[in-house]
Every structure is written in C-alpha cells, then in structure tokens.
C-alpha cells in the first residue's frame, strides 16, 4: 500500500467541513465573528449547490430563512439576489402559516454564495476531502484530508450533507456517489463510528429534469410570481424587486401514470428491497404516493425552471428511482409532457446520518467536545433546515474558539429553536422536515416579525452591523408610534364609515370606537382607517402589516405568551448533568432509559421527551427540586 506523506498546515480557529447550505452559513458566521476559519469542500463546484429543488422557502422553511437573515446569516440575501420568481403562499389563511417561497436560478445562487465566501475576511475556502478527525482526550483538535494534509483548530463543524457513504439508485443500477454524481465521503463515517457515534441510513430523492422546449405549456396551469414586493432579507429594498419574473407551471398525474408505476414497482429499489434507508414522510417518491394514497386519481406536479439560462425544468413532486426508460414512459402520460425530452433522470440517494440525540442544543456533540454537526447529517431534510443549523453551529464553534459563552434559541424564540430542540430531545426516525404544526407558538414565530425576535441577538454576536442595527431600532420606533396612533384615533359612525362597513359586509357602528377596536374586524385594514378618518398612521407597508396582525390576533397572542411564561419557568429548573437516573426510585423503565440516553438539561426538555409520562416528570421534578440529588452526592 502506497503511503501518503502527511504535513502540517497553518492553524485555524474554526474548521468547517462541507460547503452545502449548512457549511456556508457556519463558515460565514464564524469568520464574521472574527475567527480565522477554514471551509473545506469535496468540490468547489458544489458550494451552496441545489441538487434537489431549485427553490428556497415555503411553509415554516421560509420563516427559517427570515430568521437566518435576522441573525446575520446569508441565505436570505443570496436568494434575494438570484431568484427568478417570488410568491407568498397561504395568503388566504392566517399569518401563522403564511410563507414566502422563491424559485432560484440555481447556478447563480451557487456562484453568488461562492463569491461572498471568497471575499469574506478571515475565511479561507479550499477543496479537500476530510477522512479523519484529530481527537485527543475526547476533544476534536482538527481534521486530516485524503491527501494527508492536517489542519488544526480549536473547534470543528461537520456538515457532510448526503455525501457520507452516499449511494445513488436508478432502477437496478446503483453506485457509490454523493449528490449530483459527486465524490462520496466514505472514510469519515468510518472514523465517526470508531469514535463511538451511532449512525443510521436515510434516503432522499430527486425527480427527473426535462427540456423546456419540449413541454406543451398550453395544457398546464400557470403559476406566476407576486406583483407586490416581497423579500427574504430585511435589508433588500422594495425598489429592487424583480418585475420580469419567470412562471412555474402545474399539471397532474393520471390513471395511466399510476398504472405504469404499479406495473413496475418491482423495478423500484424502494420496493425491491435494494434501499434500506428510511425516506422522508413529507416528501415521498411518486411510487410511494401511488401506493400510500391508492384512492387518489391524480397528484399535482410542478414544472419549475432551474434558471434563466438553461432549458432544464425540475419536475417537482415527481421524485423517483425508477429505471430511466420507465421514468420517460411515466412522464409521457402527463398532460403537457407527452413529448418531453429527459435531460437528467431522477434518482434516490442513501446516506449516513448521526442520531441527533447525541448532540447538545448548541449542536456540539456530547461524545467529543469542540466537535459540532449541522445539516442533513443531523437527520433533517431541506436546504433551509440545514442552513439554520449551520448558522447556530458556526456561531457556537466561533464562541468556543473565542472562549465565550454558548448561544441557543428556545422554542418560543424561533423555528430554528423548534428544529434543534426536536432533533436533540426527540431524535428522528426519518428525514426531519420542519412544519408549522411542530411549533406550539407559531402565531408568535411569524414570517413578518423575525427581525423583532432575533436582530438583537445578531447584533450582540457581532453578525449585524451598526448601520443595520440603527435602521432596525428606527423600525421598532415606527412600530411603537404606529401602535400609539391606532390606539389614539377614534372612528366615528359618520356616513362615510357606515357606507364602507356596508360595502364590506360588516355591521354598522352604533357609537364611536378607537381605531384598534375598529381594526379587529376581519376585513378592515389600517389603510382603510387612514382613508376614513384622514389620520396618518404609517407610510411603511411592513409596519402596517405587523400592527394589523398584533391587533387582530391579540387574544391568541396573549394565550401563547402565557404558555411561553410557563415554559420559561420550567426551563429555569435545571437538571444536573451528572444525575444518576438509576438512583431515582419510581421512574418507569422507558423514562429511565430515555433520560439516561438524552440527558435533558431542564425539566421543560425532559417533559418533551417522547415516552415520558406526567408521573415520571413529577418524580424527577421532586427529586431534583427537593435537593435529594445534592444529598446523594455527599
């Protein structure tokens, strides 16, 4: 065997492994916090690449992108600079579930992020495959690449995505590969197992890409972008909103499509037994949909352009690992795709993930200190979930290098907090997807108020500039003044007001009311109040939107805040890190095992562990609060 001579390189404060969406956020956060940072990636051509859908945002995910931006991350700015369409989803529903989604020019998105990284102070981007971690006394000190290069650092962040022992499946064909036919990372997984980490296999997939010139769009339904300016970054200006947007298109599968799939199920590695990894419940393959929802006569398909300078069209919601010839046969049964030419076949990819119960809320591993993990290797699915984790891991890696206290977000503060707490506390048996239903306080964790929730944190961490923070404080003052104005203005039952109420189907006023009371009516807006009273409240659309939400949903928001106050009381009840759960009498066996495995930090976290009943929690609470733990230590 040929020996490769290793050599020492310069030392860094933080090393980030992998330059997907998690790695980019981690490296940028660390460097912007002043830490000398190295970002290593298998391929420079895959920096912030989108191997699956060419989009950012959607329910819950869009809010995460806003939160990343509010903390000083990059994803929101990057998509605002490279989108080809922007749409607000669920506008007919309440503000808690409204979500922004953008179609990206995936090539420009990659190029723009790479450009930002290459021009960020304190950050070095380098191509290299990490195969081993340098670990001394259960503490990570650096990494070793396939060429034998050694890089030392005070903390390391792993963001390997779906590359870890990746294997691609297309029908009967399968081969070792990372996403988009890149080199897979094999030895790093082996190294993690040697260090004692529990790994499992997950699976995800992509749909075929077809040639736009061979689609009959007249048989499909157009999905255009919004005309009202919307942005992911709080710094993007309305006047820069893209007017010449590219449409997406919608079509459907049918009984012919379903019959072809059913006739070929034995050739799908998902059903033949070739794939053993667990796939995503909320983003299943088209084969899984046909089997799981056999009663449905059709399924939606979205035709999404991959960029302005390419003919590749992403066939959304049509993920498959069928043989290539079967994929083409399936596509040709769909309206508008009868003559579609296949440019890339869909595939499934199986990969390694680390069981996330092995992590702290900071995303540092419990097993090895100074080692952080983020992204799909923690068991999540989606670019946005990965980026949110990457930002938190990068922040904490930088704080560790600087010997500063760690940073975490609670479930009441951000969707990112919900995501990480779910992973660390509950683990996941399948690729985890963030949903609005996972957040107990989703009316408070809204798309519109992410800056109000998190910008202070970003500024304290050094990720928000003085100039941006000053503008943020000015916006807060505008909100305060607008809220005062709404409470001070009186709406009188004059003819103009009564006619307006009749026109929108609302009951007439019997007496004058304050504007905030008048605003509680579902169809009334602040602009209506300004027109009816002649009073000025605000020129800013975003200010008006937030005031309207706060007024109309005040009762619900108050209830959520009461629940949050209870959560804070439980979070304040700390559990000693070295508590011996075997010494606690009366605990159910399952609770004892779960507590020992996860080692909750607070009673609130212990309460959220699946399989723990109220009786177990009461016993633990009494044991800790009555000082019995302290007595056993004497």
XYZ file of C-alpha atoms in Angstrom:
634
model
C 0.000 0.000 0.000
C 1.401 3.379 -1.005
C 1.897 5.672 1.972
C 0.888 9.304 1.626
C 3.135 11.667 3.475
C 1.175 13.982 5.720
C 2.181 17.510 6.509
C 1.162 20.209 8.949
C -0.696 23.269 7.745
C -1.445 26.571 9.402
C -3.712 26.539 12.392
C -7.259 27.907 12.305
C -9.735 28.894 14.964
C -12.622 27.045 13.304
C -12.735 24.416 10.544
C -15.988 23.748 8.680
C -16.247 20.528 6.658
C -18.684 20.680 3.731
C -19.837 23.747 1.782
C -23.508 22.996 1.319
C -26.141 25.290 2.812
C -25.192 24.381 6.393
C -21.461 24.696 5.827
C -21.716 28.071 4.094
C -23.710 29.588 6.976
C -21.407 28.046 9.588
C -18.223 29.300 7.931
C -19.567 32.789 7.230
C -20.846 33.183 10.807
C -17.525 32.085 12.290
C -15.472 34.362 10.029
C -17.764 37.354 10.557
C -17.365 36.876 14.300
C -13.624 37.391 13.797
C -12.436 33.778 13.932
C -9.887 32.544 11.402
C -11.971 29.983 9.549
C -11.246 27.243 7.007
C -14.068 25.914 4.817
C -13.238 22.543 3.233
C -15.386 21.029 0.479
C -15.098 17.947 -1.728
C -15.742 20.128 -4.786
C -15.612 23.886 -5.234
C -18.278 23.440 -7.909
C -20.756 22.303 -5.247
C -20.639 25.352 -2.938
C -24.265 26.079 -1.922
C -25.432 23.872 -4.763
C -29.073 22.795 -5.041
C -29.037 19.109 -6.003
C -32.781 18.856 -5.491
C -35.485 21.529 -5.944
C -34.340 24.937 -7.249
C -36.212 26.914 -4.594
C -35.944 28.418 -1.128
C -38.711 28.871 1.404
C -42.226 27.547 1.838
C -44.281 26.809 4.994
C -42.086 27.078 8.124
C -38.955 26.934 5.931
C -39.493 30.482 4.652
C -39.664 31.734 8.225
C -36.375 29.967 8.964
C -34.727 31.895 6.114
C -36.042 35.152 7.597
C -34.670 34.108 10.984
C -31.275 33.338 9.454
C -31.257 36.832 7.954
C -32.366 38.460 11.228
C -29.394 36.807 12.961
C -26.962 37.988 10.289
C -26.824 34.911 8.048
C -26.530 34.835 4.272
C -29.267 32.653 2.761
C -31.918 35.400 2.587
C -29.579 37.840 0.873
C -28.394 35.164 -1.532
C -31.852 34.150 -2.723
C -32.933 37.807 -2.984
C -30.001 38.338 -5.354
C -30.661 35.272 -7.523
C -34.400 34.475 -7.571
C -36.440 34.248 -10.754
C -39.825 34.149 -9.015
C -41.162 35.159 -5.592
C -44.532 34.151 -4.144
C -46.255 34.421 -0.772
C -48.047 31.148 -0.038
C -51.214 30.593 2.023
C -52.360 34.222 1.713
C -55.940 33.073 2.237
C -55.003 31.688 5.666
C -53.828 33.240 8.917
C -50.441 34.934 9.390
C -49.023 31.987 11.367
C -48.917 29.797 8.236
C -48.241 32.356 5.504
C -44.867 31.657 3.915
C -42.605 33.172 1.303
C -41.163 30.924 -1.410
C -38.721 31.787 -4.193
C -37.631 29.970 -7.316
C -33.873 30.234 -7.595
C -31.565 30.415 -10.539
C -29.605 27.523 -9.058
C -26.387 28.294 -10.957
C -26.427 31.965 -9.973
C -27.256 31.004 -6.383
C -24.119 28.835 -6.229
C -21.948 31.465 -7.928
C -23.201 34.291 -5.713
C -22.598 32.363 -2.474
C -19.149 31.268 -3.607
C -18.305 34.886 -4.433
C -19.414 36.041 -0.962
C -17.364 33.320 0.723
C -14.252 34.067 -1.347
C -14.448 37.744 -0.401
C -15.179 37.368 3.320
C -12.409 38.420 5.675
C -10.951 35.689 7.935
C -12.417 32.940 5.680
C -10.411 30.508 3.507
C -12.209 28.258 1.002
C -10.330 25.129 -0.021
C -11.083 21.905 -1.907
C -10.337 18.747 0.050
C -11.985 15.567 1.343
C -11.823 15.087 5.099
C -11.314 11.455 6.098
C -10.287 11.609 9.756
C -10.759 13.800 12.800
C -7.851 14.646 15.056
C -9.145 13.750 18.519
C -7.179 13.988 21.752
C -8.672 13.296 25.203
C -12.196 13.178 23.687
C -11.711 16.665 22.224
C -11.583 17.461 18.495
C -8.408 19.284 17.517
C -8.623 19.276 13.720
C -9.021 17.179 10.575
C -6.969 15.120 8.114
C -7.796 15.060 4.397
C -7.402 12.305 1.791
C -4.122 13.874 0.646
C -2.677 13.643 4.149
C -2.997 17.358 4.882
C -3.539 18.147 8.552
C -5.499 21.191 9.669
C -5.663 22.099 13.335
C -8.368 24.203 15.001
C -9.987 24.925 18.326
C -13.366 23.715 17.053
C -14.641 21.751 14.049
C -18.063 21.781 12.346
C -19.134 18.794 10.225
C -21.752 19.427 7.517
C -21.393 16.452 5.174
C -24.958 16.535 3.774
C -25.853 13.437 1.751
C -22.254 12.680 0.789
C -21.499 10.428 3.775
C -21.232 6.930 2.260
C -23.702 8.128 -0.366
C -25.146 5.607 -2.841
C -27.316 6.528 -5.831
C -30.109 4.291 -7.115
C -31.757 4.389 -10.555
C -33.778 1.223 -11.065
C -31.487 -1.811 -10.975
C -28.424 0.452 -11.213
C -26.750 1.627 -8.016
C -23.311 3.026 -7.326
C -21.313 4.850 -4.669
C -21.774 8.610 -5.123
C -22.538 11.890 -3.461
C -25.391 14.136 -4.682
C -25.384 15.058 -8.362
C -22.759 12.376 -9.080
C -20.064 13.928 -6.909
C -17.410 12.015 -4.963
C -18.852 10.383 -1.808
C -17.233 10.686 1.621
C -16.574 7.138 2.831
C -13.854 7.145 5.473
C -15.246 9.982 7.614
C -18.290 7.854 8.514
C -15.991 5.001 9.460
C -13.986 7.388 11.636
C -17.127 8.639 13.394
C -18.189 5.070 14.163
C -14.764 4.328 15.633
C -15.193 7.374 17.865
C -18.411 5.874 19.229
C -21.092 7.743 17.285
C -24.325 5.972 16.370
C -25.084 6.368 12.650
C -28.141 5.352 10.650
C -29.107 5.290 6.976
C -31.574 7.744 5.482
C -32.755 8.146 1.914
C -33.917 11.041 -0.183
C -34.524 11.504 -3.871
C -34.836 13.857 -6.813
C -37.181 13.936 -9.811
C -36.214 13.927 -13.488
C -35.326 17.126 -15.356
C -36.884 17.688 -18.783
C -36.211 20.060 -21.683
C -38.386 23.188 -21.518
C -38.581 23.350 -25.318
C -40.409 20.003 -25.391
C -43.204 20.949 -22.945
C -46.686 21.925 -24.144
C -47.466 24.641 -21.609
C -50.951 25.203 -23.083
C -52.027 22.002 -21.317
C -50.741 23.163 -17.922
C -51.757 25.808 -15.354
C -49.549 28.885 -14.949
C -48.193 29.825 -11.508
C -46.833 33.412 -11.803
C -44.880 35.370 -9.212
C -46.310 38.112 -6.971
C -46.544 41.695 -8.097
C -46.340 43.048 -4.514
C -42.662 43.291 -3.466
C -41.567 40.572 -1.043
C -38.099 39.696 0.215
C -36.358 37.209 2.469
C -33.743 39.659 3.696
C -34.791 42.607 5.832
C -32.120 44.629 4.038
C -33.434 44.105 0.497
C -35.195 47.176 -0.912
C -38.683 47.150 -2.459
C -37.417 49.095 -5.467
C -35.097 46.200 -6.324
C -37.977 43.735 -6.603
C -37.772 41.713 -9.819
C -40.542 42.710 -12.218
C -39.703 40.316 -15.076
C -40.325 37.062 -13.205
C -40.379 33.541 -14.636
C -43.559 31.490 -14.196
C -43.834 27.960 -12.891
C -46.498 25.598 -14.228
C -48.741 22.964 -12.706
C -50.043 19.717 -14.150
C -51.194 16.338 -12.784
C -50.547 12.629 -12.919
C -53.429 10.385 -14.028
C -54.555 6.760 -14.048
C -52.185 5.931 -16.936
C -49.244 7.279 -14.905
C -50.318 5.281 -11.880
C -50.739 2.065 -13.871
C -47.196 2.298 -15.275
C -45.823 2.851 -11.775
C -47.765 -0.078 -10.308
C -46.686 -2.369 -13.159
C -43.021 -1.533 -12.477
C -42.911 -1.419 -8.663
C -40.645 -4.451 -8.560
C -38.065 -2.422 -10.508
C -38.132 0.419 -7.951
C -35.309 -0.032 -5.408
C -37.632 1.398 -2.764
C -39.942 -1.601 -3.171
C -37.477 -4.291 -4.313
C -35.566 -4.085 -1.019
C -32.389 -2.593 -2.502
C -32.796 0.598 -0.460
C -32.794 0.043 3.286
C -32.568 3.700 4.363
C -35.677 5.488 5.623
C -37.130 8.088 3.253
C -38.883 11.405 4.027
C -42.529 11.100 5.071
C -43.475 14.576 3.856
C -41.660 14.457 0.523
C -42.215 10.896 -0.708
C -41.358 9.487 -4.115
C -44.127 9.287 -6.703
C -44.013 5.486 -6.293
C -44.693 5.834 -2.563
C -47.557 8.263 -3.204
C -49.267 5.856 -5.602
C -49.042 3.027 -3.054
C -49.803 5.080 0.061
C -52.660 7.079 -1.490
C -54.095 4.448 -3.811
C -57.538 6.086 -3.722
C -56.333 9.374 -5.248
C -56.951 9.639 -9.010
C -54.179 12.216 -9.542
C -51.295 14.076 -7.900
C -50.018 17.605 -8.501
C -46.799 18.122 -10.425
C -44.972 21.455 -10.567
C -42.764 22.365 -13.510
C -40.041 24.617 -12.086
C -37.354 26.338 -14.218
C -33.825 25.774 -12.877
C -32.607 29.164 -14.090
C -32.847 31.854 -16.742
C -30.005 30.485 -18.869
C -30.928 26.824 -19.003
C -33.707 24.728 -20.536
C -33.728 22.303 -17.615
C -37.109 22.029 -15.913
C -37.401 20.409 -12.487
C -40.461 18.129 -12.365
C -41.461 18.884 -8.778
C -43.318 16.302 -6.635
C -42.281 13.586 -9.114
C -39.275 12.204 -7.226
C -38.468 8.684 -8.440
C -35.805 5.993 -8.558
C -37.451 4.006 -11.346
C -35.297 2.855 -14.311
C -34.670 5.618 -16.822
C -36.891 4.147 -19.540
C -39.766 3.800 -17.061
C -39.325 7.401 -15.935
C -39.709 8.560 -19.536
C -42.785 6.392 -20.003
C -44.314 7.845 -16.820
C -43.609 11.420 -17.903
C -45.214 10.931 -21.321
C -48.579 10.133 -19.697
C -48.757 13.568 -18.040
C -50.592 16.453 -19.735
C -48.082 18.827 -21.292
C -45.242 16.292 -21.050
C -46.373 13.905 -23.817
C -43.314 14.774 -25.914
C -40.965 15.831 -23.126
C -37.295 15.011 -23.561
C -35.468 13.742 -20.500
C -32.318 15.724 -19.673
C -31.452 14.078 -16.342
C -33.122 11.045 -14.782
C -34.395 11.159 -11.225
C -32.574 9.121 -8.594
C -32.679 8.110 -4.947
C -29.653 8.605 -2.711
C -28.927 6.737 0.508
C -26.533 8.270 3.048
C -25.336 8.234 6.667
C -26.716 10.475 9.411
C -25.770 10.862 13.041
C -28.549 10.162 15.544
C -29.202 13.732 16.773
C -29.850 12.762 20.419
C -26.044 12.638 20.596
C -25.982 16.453 20.330
C -26.410 19.355 22.720
C -28.665 22.314 21.883
C -25.530 24.149 20.780
C -25.075 21.326 18.189
C -21.848 20.290 19.885
C -21.589 16.516 20.185
C -21.889 15.049 23.676
C -19.329 12.395 22.837
C -16.497 14.612 21.574
C -16.037 18.185 22.792
C -15.322 21.030 20.330
C -16.979 18.992 17.545
C -20.210 20.355 16.083
C -22.502 18.874 13.421
C -25.174 20.520 11.294
C -27.443 19.988 8.320
C -28.686 16.787 6.718
C -26.095 14.728 8.589
C -28.196 15.507 11.693
C -31.187 13.819 10.091
C -33.018 16.771 8.543
C -34.236 17.356 5.003
C -34.227 20.669 3.165
C -31.795 23.483 2.431
C -33.424 25.822 4.951
C -33.264 23.448 7.921
C -29.614 22.792 7.060
C -28.755 26.491 6.832
C -30.454 27.264 10.152
C -28.463 24.557 11.913
C -25.274 25.624 10.169
C -25.667 29.167 11.449
C -26.121 28.023 15.066
C -23.253 25.521 14.833
C -20.957 28.130 13.290
C -21.853 30.689 15.950
C -21.139 28.220 18.754
C -17.927 26.972 17.182
C -16.735 30.583 16.986
C -17.826 31.291 20.554
C -15.969 28.191 21.742
C -12.816 29.262 19.910
C -13.100 32.703 21.496
C -13.806 31.174 24.931
C -17.177 32.929 25.127
C -20.491 31.522 26.460
C -22.532 29.435 24.031
C -25.695 30.541 22.210
C -29.010 28.712 21.851
C -32.531 29.581 20.734
C -35.672 28.460 22.561
C -38.840 27.009 21.055
C -40.564 30.302 21.804
C -37.905 32.380 20.044
C -37.529 30.847 16.582
C -38.426 27.993 14.287
C -34.695 27.266 14.368
C -35.108 26.691 18.113
C -38.025 24.313 17.482
C -35.996 22.423 14.878
C -32.942 21.907 17.065
C -34.930 21.075 20.190
C -36.960 18.467 18.298
C -33.782 16.840 16.988
C -31.893 16.861 20.286
C -34.824 15.957 22.525
C -36.891 13.594 20.394
C -34.436 12.390 17.764
C -35.855 11.406 14.393
C -36.651 8.087 12.737
C -36.876 9.638 9.247
C -35.574 12.730 7.430
C -36.958 15.550 9.578
C -38.934 18.287 7.869
C -39.892 21.463 9.699
C -43.662 22.124 9.662
C -45.732 24.943 11.137
C -47.586 22.305 13.174
C -44.360 21.457 15.035
C -44.267 24.940 16.615
C -46.534 25.455 19.623
C -46.088 29.233 19.386
C -46.393 29.683 15.621
C -48.537 32.809 15.918
C -45.592 34.483 17.647
C -42.972 32.870 15.372
C -44.212 34.577 12.221
C -42.576 35.420 8.906
C -43.081 39.165 9.400
C -41.576 39.608 12.867
C -38.375 37.540 12.639
C -36.276 40.714 12.879
C -38.048 41.823 16.057
C -37.373 38.432 17.620
C -33.742 37.929 16.655
C -31.891 41.035 15.437
C -30.789 41.959 18.952
C -29.088 38.557 19.223
C -27.397 39.020 15.846
C -26.042 42.405 16.913
C -24.741 41.071 20.240
C -22.970 38.239 18.418
C -21.305 40.659 16.020
C -23.196 39.454 12.935
C -25.323 42.597 12.499
C -23.590 45.854 11.581
C -24.040 49.117 13.474
C -25.725 50.648 10.410
C -28.230 47.820 10.070
C -28.926 47.829 13.801
C -29.654 51.560 13.742
C -32.203 51.019 10.953
C -33.736 48.181 12.958
C -34.131 50.414 16.023
C -35.747 53.062 13.821
C -38.244 50.482 12.569
C -39.058 49.458 16.151
C -39.748 53.093 16.957
C -42.036 53.366 13.924
C -43.981 50.366 15.191
C -44.337 51.920 18.628
C -45.572 55.216 17.163
C -47.993 53.459 14.801
C -49.404 51.372 17.636
C -49.931 54.506 19.729
C -51.676 56.201 16.828
C -54.054 53.275 16.310
C -54.999 53.343 19.990
C -55.465 57.134 19.998
C -57.549 57.635 16.818
C -61.340 57.482 17.106
C -63.502 56.188 14.273
C -66.906 57.907 14.298
C -70.112 56.404 12.863
C -70.468 59.016 10.138
C -71.974 58.352 6.706
C -68.612 57.559 5.077
C -67.740 54.957 7.714
C -71.202 53.357 7.702
C -71.256 53.086 3.906
C -67.814 51.499 3.955
C -68.913 48.902 6.513
C -71.979 48.067 4.430
C -69.809 47.639 1.324
C -67.582 45.033 3.008
C -70.448 43.199 4.705
C -69.665 44.365 8.241
C -72.142 45.525 10.891
C -72.523 49.309 11.217
C -71.145 51.215 14.190
C -73.541 52.221 16.964
C -71.065 54.632 18.516
C -67.518 55.890 18.013
C -64.725 53.412 18.761
C -60.964 53.556 18.965
C -59.173 52.572 15.784
C -57.639 49.446 17.333
C -61.131 48.155 18.196
C -62.336 49.013 14.680
C -59.308 47.215 13.244
C -60.329 43.919 14.882
C -62.941 43.498 12.175
C -61.572 40.884 9.708
C -61.960 42.953 6.520
C -60.669 46.271 7.894
C -57.092 47.445 7.305
C -55.010 50.337 8.612
C -55.176 51.929 5.173
C -58.984 51.856 5.446
C -58.773 53.668 8.785
C -56.462 56.311 7.308
C -58.863 56.849 4.379
C -61.944 57.026 6.595
C -60.512 59.318 9.291
C -57.950 61.372 7.384
C -55.416 60.482 10.091
C -51.897 59.263 9.275
C -50.598 56.093 10.921
C -47.619 54.923 8.839
C -46.124 55.070 5.350
C -44.459 51.690 5.701
C -46.338 48.630 4.409
C -44.434 46.290 6.728
C -45.313 48.393 9.771
C -48.990 48.359 8.854
C -48.973 44.582 8.356
C -47.429 43.931 11.760
C -49.787 46.281 13.591
C -52.786 44.673 11.905
C -51.659 41.179 12.911
C -50.921 42.240 16.502
C -54.354 43.859 16.862
C -56.477 41.242 15.082
C -54.831 38.293 16.853
C -54.192 39.964 20.218
C -56.232 37.420 22.198
C -54.488 34.410 20.663
C -51.067 36.014 21.021
C -51.780 36.667 24.712
C -52.626 32.982 25.263
C -49.423 31.877 23.563
C -47.430 34.313 25.693
C -48.941 32.787 28.839
C -47.826 29.354 27.635
C -44.355 30.744 26.978
C -44.190 32.158 30.520
C -44.921 28.660 31.848
C -42.225 27.227 29.553
C -39.681 29.707 30.919
C -40.480 28.642 34.488
C -39.835 25.017 33.537
C -36.671 25.903 31.596
C -35.353 27.633 34.712
C -35.445 24.305 36.569
C -32.046 22.861 35.661
C -31.148 19.173 35.881
C -27.579 18.326 36.962
C -25.540 17.000 34.036
C -24.195 14.054 36.064
C -27.505 12.982 37.593
C -27.727 9.210 38.134
C -31.204 8.275 36.910
C -30.749 4.718 38.194
C -30.840 6.144 41.713
C -34.315 7.665 41.287
C -36.954 5.294 42.632
C -40.320 5.041 40.913
C -39.292 6.018 37.380
C -40.731 3.875 34.603
C -38.107 1.802 32.787
C -38.678 3.659 29.493
C -38.341 7.061 31.173
C -35.160 5.976 32.957
C -33.651 4.789 29.655
C -34.678 7.942 27.768
C -33.374 10.278 30.497
C -30.045 8.417 30.624
C -29.702 8.469 26.832
C -30.725 12.082 26.137
C -29.681 13.645 29.472
C -32.153 16.578 29.424
C -30.774 19.872 30.667
C -34.057 21.216 32.119
C -37.413 19.908 33.314
C -39.004 21.531 30.270
C -36.807 19.471 27.963
C -37.484 16.321 29.979
C -41.213 16.925 29.545
C -40.836 16.965 25.734
C -39.119 13.573 25.502
C -41.394 11.042 23.839
C -42.352 8.151 26.113
C -42.116 10.227 29.306
C -45.446 10.442 31.146
C -46.533 13.057 33.725
C -45.836 10.716 36.619
C -42.200 10.285 35.530
C -41.823 14.032 35.202
C -43.311 14.616 38.661
C -40.913 12.122 40.240
C -37.929 13.710 38.506
C -39.069 17.214 39.451
C -39.461 16.351 43.136
C -36.127 14.516 43.166
C -34.233 17.487 41.725
C -36.065 20.329 43.457
C -36.115 18.794 46.922
C -32.351 18.538 46.931
C -32.248 14.738 47.046
C -29.692 14.844 44.238
C -27.396 17.030 46.326
C -27.730 14.706 49.309
C -26.685 11.648 47.291
C -23.524 13.458 46.190
C -22.280 13.997 49.743
